[in-house]
N, CA, C and O atoms as a Maestro MAE file, in Angstrom:
{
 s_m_m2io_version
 :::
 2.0.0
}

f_m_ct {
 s_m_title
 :::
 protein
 m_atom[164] {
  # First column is atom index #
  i_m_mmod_type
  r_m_x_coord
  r_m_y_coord
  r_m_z_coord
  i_m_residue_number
  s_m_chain_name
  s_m_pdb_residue_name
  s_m_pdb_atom_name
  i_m_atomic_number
  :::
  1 25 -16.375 -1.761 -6.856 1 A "UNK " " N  " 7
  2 3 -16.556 -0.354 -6.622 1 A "UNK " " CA " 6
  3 2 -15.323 0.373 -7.164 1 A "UNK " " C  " 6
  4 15 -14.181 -0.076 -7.065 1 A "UNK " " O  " 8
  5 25 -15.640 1.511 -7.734 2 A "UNK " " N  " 7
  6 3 -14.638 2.004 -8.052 2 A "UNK " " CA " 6
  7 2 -13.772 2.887 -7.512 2 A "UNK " " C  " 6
  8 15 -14.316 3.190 -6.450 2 A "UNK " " O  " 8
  9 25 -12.577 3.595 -7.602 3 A "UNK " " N  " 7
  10 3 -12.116 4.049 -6.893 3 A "UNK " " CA " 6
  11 2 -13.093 5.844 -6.400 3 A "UNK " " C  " 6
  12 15 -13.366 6.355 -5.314 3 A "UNK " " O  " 8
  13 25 -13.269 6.156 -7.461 4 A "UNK " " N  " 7
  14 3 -14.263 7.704 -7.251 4 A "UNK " " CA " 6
  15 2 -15.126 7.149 -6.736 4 A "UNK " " C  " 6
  16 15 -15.650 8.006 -6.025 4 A "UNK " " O  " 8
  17 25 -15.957 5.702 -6.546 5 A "UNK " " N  " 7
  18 3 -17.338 5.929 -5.719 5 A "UNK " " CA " 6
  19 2 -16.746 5.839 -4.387 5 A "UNK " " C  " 6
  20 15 -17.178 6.506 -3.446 5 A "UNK " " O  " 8
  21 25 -15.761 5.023 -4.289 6 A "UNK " " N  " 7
  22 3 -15.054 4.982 -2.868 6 A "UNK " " CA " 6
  23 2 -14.531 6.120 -2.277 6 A "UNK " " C  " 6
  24 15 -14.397 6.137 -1.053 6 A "UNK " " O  " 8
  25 25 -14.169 7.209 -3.049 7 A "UNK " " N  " 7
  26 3 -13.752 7.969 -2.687 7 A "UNK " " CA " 6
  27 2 -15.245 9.102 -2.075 7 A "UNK " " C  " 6
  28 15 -15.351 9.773 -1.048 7 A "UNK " " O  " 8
  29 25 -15.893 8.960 -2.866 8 A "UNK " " N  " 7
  30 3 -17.571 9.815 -2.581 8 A "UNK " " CA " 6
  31 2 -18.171 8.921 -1.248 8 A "UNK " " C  " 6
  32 15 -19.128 9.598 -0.874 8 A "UNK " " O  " 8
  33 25 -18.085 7.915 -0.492 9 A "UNK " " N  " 7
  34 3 -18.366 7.176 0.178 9 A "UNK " " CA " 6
  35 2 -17.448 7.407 0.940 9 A "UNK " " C  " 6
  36 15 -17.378 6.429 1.685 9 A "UNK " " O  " 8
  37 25 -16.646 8.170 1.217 10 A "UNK " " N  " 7
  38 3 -15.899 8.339 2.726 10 A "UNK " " CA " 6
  39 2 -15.056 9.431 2.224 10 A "UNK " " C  " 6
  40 15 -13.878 9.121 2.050 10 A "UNK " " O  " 8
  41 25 -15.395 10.650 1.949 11 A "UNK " " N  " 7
  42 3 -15.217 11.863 2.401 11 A "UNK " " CA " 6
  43 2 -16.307 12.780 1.735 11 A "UNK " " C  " 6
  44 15 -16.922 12.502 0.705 11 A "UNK " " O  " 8
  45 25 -16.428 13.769 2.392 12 A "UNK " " N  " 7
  46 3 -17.075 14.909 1.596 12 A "UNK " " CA " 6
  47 2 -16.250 15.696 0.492 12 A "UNK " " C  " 6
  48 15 -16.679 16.383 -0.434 12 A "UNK " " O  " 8
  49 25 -14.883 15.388 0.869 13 A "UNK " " N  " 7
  50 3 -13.965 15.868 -0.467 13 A "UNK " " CA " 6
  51 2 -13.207 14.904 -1.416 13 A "UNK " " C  " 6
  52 15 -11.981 14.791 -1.438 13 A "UNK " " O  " 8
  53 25 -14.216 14.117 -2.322 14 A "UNK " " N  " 7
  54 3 -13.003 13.171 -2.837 14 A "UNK " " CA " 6
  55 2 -12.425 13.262 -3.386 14 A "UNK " " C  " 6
  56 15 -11.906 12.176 -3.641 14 A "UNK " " O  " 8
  57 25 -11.833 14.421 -4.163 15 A "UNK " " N  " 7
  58 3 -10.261 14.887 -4.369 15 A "UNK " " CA " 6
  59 2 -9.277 14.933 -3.531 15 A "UNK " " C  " 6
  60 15 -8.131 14.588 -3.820 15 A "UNK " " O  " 8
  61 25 -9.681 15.414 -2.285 16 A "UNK " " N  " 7
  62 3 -8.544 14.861 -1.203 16 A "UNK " " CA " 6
  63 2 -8.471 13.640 -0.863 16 A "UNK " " C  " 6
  64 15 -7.388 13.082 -0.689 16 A "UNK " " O  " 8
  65 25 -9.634 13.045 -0.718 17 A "UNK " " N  " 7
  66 3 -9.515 10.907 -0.350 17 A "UNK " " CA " 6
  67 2 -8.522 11.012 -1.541 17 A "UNK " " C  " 6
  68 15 -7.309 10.966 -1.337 17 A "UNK " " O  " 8
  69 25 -9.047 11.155 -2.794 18 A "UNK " " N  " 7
  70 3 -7.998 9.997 -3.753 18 A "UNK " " CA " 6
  71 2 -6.581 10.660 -3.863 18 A "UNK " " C  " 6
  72 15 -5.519 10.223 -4.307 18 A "UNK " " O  " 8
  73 25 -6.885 11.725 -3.372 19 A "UNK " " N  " 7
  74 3 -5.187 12.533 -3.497 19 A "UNK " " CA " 6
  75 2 -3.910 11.797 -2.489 19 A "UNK " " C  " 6
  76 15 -2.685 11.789 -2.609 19 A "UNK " " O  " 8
  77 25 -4.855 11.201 -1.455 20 A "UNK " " N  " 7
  78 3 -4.467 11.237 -0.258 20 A "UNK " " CA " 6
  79 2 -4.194 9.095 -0.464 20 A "UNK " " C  " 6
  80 15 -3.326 8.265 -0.193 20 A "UNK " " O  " 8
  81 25 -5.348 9.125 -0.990 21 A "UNK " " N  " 7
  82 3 -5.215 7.473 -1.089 21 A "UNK " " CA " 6
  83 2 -3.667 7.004 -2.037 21 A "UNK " " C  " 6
  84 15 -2.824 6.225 -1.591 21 A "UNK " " O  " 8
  85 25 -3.572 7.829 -3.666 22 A "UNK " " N  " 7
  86 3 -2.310 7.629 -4.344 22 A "UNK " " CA " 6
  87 2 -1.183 7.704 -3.714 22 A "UNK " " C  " 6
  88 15 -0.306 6.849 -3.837 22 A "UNK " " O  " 8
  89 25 -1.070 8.881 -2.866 23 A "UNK " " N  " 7
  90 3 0.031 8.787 -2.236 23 A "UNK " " CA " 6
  91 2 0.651 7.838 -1.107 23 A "UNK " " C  " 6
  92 15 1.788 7.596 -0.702 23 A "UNK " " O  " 8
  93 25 -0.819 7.359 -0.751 24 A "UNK " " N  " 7
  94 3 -0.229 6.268 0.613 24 A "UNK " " CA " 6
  95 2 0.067 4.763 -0.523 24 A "UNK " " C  " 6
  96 15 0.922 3.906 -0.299 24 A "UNK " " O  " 8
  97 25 -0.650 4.771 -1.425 25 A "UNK " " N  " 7
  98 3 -0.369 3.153 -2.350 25 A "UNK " " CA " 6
  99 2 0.855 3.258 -3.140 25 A "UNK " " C  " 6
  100 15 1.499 2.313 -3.597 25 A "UNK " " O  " 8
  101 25 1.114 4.516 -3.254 26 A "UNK " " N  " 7
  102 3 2.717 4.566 -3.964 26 A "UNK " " CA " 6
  103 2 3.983 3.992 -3.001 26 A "UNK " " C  " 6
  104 15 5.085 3.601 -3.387 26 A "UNK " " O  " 8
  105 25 3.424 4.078 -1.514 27 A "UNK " " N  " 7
  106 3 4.500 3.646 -1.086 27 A "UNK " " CA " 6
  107 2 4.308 2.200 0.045 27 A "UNK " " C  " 6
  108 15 4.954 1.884 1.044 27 A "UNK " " O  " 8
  109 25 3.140 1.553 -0.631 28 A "UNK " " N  " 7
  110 3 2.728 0.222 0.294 28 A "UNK " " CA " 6
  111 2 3.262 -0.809 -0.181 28 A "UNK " " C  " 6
  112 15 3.392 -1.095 -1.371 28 A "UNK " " O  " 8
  113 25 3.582 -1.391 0.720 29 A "UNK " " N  " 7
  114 3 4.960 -2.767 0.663 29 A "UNK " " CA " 6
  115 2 4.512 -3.757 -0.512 29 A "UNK " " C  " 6
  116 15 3.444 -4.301 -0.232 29 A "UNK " " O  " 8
  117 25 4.853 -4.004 -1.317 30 A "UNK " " N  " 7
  118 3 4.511 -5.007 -2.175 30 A "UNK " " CA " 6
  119 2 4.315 -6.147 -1.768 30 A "UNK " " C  " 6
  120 15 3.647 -6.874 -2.504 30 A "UNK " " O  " 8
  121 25 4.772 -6.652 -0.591 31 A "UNK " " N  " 7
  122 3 4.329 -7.873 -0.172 31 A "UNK " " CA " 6
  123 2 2.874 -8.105 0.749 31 A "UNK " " C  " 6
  124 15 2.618 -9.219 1.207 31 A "UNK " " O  " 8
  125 25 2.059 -7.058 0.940 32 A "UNK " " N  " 7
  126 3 0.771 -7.069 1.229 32 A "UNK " " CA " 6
  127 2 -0.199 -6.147 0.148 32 A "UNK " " C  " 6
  128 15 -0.767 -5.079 0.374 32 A "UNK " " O  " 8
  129 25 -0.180 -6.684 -0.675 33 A "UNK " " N  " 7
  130 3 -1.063 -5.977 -1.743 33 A "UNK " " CA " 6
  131 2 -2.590 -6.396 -1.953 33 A "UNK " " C  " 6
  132 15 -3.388 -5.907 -2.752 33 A "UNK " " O  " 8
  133 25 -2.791 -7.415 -1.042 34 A "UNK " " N  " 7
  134 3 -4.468 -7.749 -0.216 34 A "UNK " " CA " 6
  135 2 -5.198 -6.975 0.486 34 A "UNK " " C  " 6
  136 15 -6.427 -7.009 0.554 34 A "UNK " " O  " 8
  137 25 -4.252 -6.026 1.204 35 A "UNK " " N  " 7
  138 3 -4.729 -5.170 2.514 35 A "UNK " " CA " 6
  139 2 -5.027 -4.074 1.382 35 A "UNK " " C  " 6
  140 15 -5.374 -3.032 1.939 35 A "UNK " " O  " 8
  141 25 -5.015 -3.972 0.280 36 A "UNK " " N  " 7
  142 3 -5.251 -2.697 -0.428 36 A "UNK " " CA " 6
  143 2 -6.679 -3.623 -0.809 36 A "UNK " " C  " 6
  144 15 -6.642 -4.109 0.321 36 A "UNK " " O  " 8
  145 25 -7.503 -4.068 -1.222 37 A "UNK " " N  " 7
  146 3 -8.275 -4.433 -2.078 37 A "UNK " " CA " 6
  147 2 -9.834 -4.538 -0.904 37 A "UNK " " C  " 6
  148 15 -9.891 -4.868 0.280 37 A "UNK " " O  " 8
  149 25 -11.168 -4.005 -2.079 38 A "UNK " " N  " 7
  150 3 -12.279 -3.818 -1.127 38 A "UNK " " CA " 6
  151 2 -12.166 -5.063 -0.221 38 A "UNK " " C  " 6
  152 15 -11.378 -6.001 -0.340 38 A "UNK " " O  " 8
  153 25 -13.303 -4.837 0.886 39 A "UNK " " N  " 7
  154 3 -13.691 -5.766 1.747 39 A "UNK " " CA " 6
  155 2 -14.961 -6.526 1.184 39 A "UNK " " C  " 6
  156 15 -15.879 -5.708 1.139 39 A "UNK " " O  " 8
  157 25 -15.338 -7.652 0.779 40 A "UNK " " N  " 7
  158 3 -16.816 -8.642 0.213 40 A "UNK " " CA " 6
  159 2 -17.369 -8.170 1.044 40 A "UNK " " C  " 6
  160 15 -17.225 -7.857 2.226 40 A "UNK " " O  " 8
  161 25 -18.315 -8.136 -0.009 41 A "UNK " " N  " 7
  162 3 -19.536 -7.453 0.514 41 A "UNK " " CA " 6
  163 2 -20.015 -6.452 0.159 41 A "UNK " " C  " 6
  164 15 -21.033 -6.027 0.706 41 A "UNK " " O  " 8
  :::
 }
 m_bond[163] {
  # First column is bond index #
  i_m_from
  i_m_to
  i_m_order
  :::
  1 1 2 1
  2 2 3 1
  3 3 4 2
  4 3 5 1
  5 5 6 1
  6 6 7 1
  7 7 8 2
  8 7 9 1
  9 9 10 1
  10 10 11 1
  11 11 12 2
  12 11 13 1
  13 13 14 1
  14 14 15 1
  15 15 16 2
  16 15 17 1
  17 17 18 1
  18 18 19 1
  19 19 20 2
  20 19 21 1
  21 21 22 1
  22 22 23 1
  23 23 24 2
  24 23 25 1
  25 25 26 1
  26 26 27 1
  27 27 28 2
  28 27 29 1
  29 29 30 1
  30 30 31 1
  31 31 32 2
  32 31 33 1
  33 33 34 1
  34 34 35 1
  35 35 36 2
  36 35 37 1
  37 37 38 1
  38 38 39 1
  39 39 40 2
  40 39 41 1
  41 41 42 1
  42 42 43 1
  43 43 44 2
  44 43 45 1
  45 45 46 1
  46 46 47 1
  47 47 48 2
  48 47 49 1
  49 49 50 1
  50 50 51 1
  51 51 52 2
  52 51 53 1
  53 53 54 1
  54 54 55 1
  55 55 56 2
  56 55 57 1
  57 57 58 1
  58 58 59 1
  59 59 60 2
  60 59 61 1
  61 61 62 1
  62 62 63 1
  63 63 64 2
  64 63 65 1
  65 65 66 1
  66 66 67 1
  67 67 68 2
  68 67 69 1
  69 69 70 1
  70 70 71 1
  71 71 72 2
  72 71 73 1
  73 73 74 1
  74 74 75 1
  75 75 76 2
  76 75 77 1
  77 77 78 1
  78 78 79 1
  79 79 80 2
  80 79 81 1
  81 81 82 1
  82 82 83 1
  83 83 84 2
  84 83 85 1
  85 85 86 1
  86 86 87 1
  87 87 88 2
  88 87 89 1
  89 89 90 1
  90 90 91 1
  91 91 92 2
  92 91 93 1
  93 93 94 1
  94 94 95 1
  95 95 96 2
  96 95 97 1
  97 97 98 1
  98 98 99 1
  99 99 100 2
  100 99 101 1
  101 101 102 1
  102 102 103 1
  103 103 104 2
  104 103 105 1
  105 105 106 1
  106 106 107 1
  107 107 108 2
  108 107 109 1
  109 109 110 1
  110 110 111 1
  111 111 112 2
  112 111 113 1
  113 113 114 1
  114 114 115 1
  115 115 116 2
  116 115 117 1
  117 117 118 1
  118 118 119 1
  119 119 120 2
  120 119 121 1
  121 121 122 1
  122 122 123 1
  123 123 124 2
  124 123 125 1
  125 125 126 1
  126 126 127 1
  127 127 128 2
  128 127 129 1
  129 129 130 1
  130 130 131 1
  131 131 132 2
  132 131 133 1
  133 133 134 1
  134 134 135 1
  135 135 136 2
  136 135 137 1
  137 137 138 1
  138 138 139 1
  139 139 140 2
  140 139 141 1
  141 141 142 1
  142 142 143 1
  143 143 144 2
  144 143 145 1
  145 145 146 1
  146 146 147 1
  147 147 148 2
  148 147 149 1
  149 149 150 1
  150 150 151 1
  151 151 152 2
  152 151 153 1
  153 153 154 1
  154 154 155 1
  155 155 156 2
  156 155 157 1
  157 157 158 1
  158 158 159 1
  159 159 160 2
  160 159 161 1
  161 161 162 1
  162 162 163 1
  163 163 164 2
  :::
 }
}
């Protein structure tokens, strides 16, 4: 999935999801870079 369908799939504004998503992954620990990636399925 990509990031815009993900973003259309959990908000009604996905300019703010992905606005909101860059800014939290710019600053996520490099040593859990799993907890960023979809869930199977």
């Amino acid at each position: 999935m990509s990031l815009l369908e993900t973003a259309k799939r959990n908000s009604p504004e996905p300019h703010d999801w992905l606005t909101d998503a860059l800014k939290c992954w710019q600053s996520w620990p490099d040593v859990r870079p799993e907890e960023l990636l979809p869930l199977p399925g």
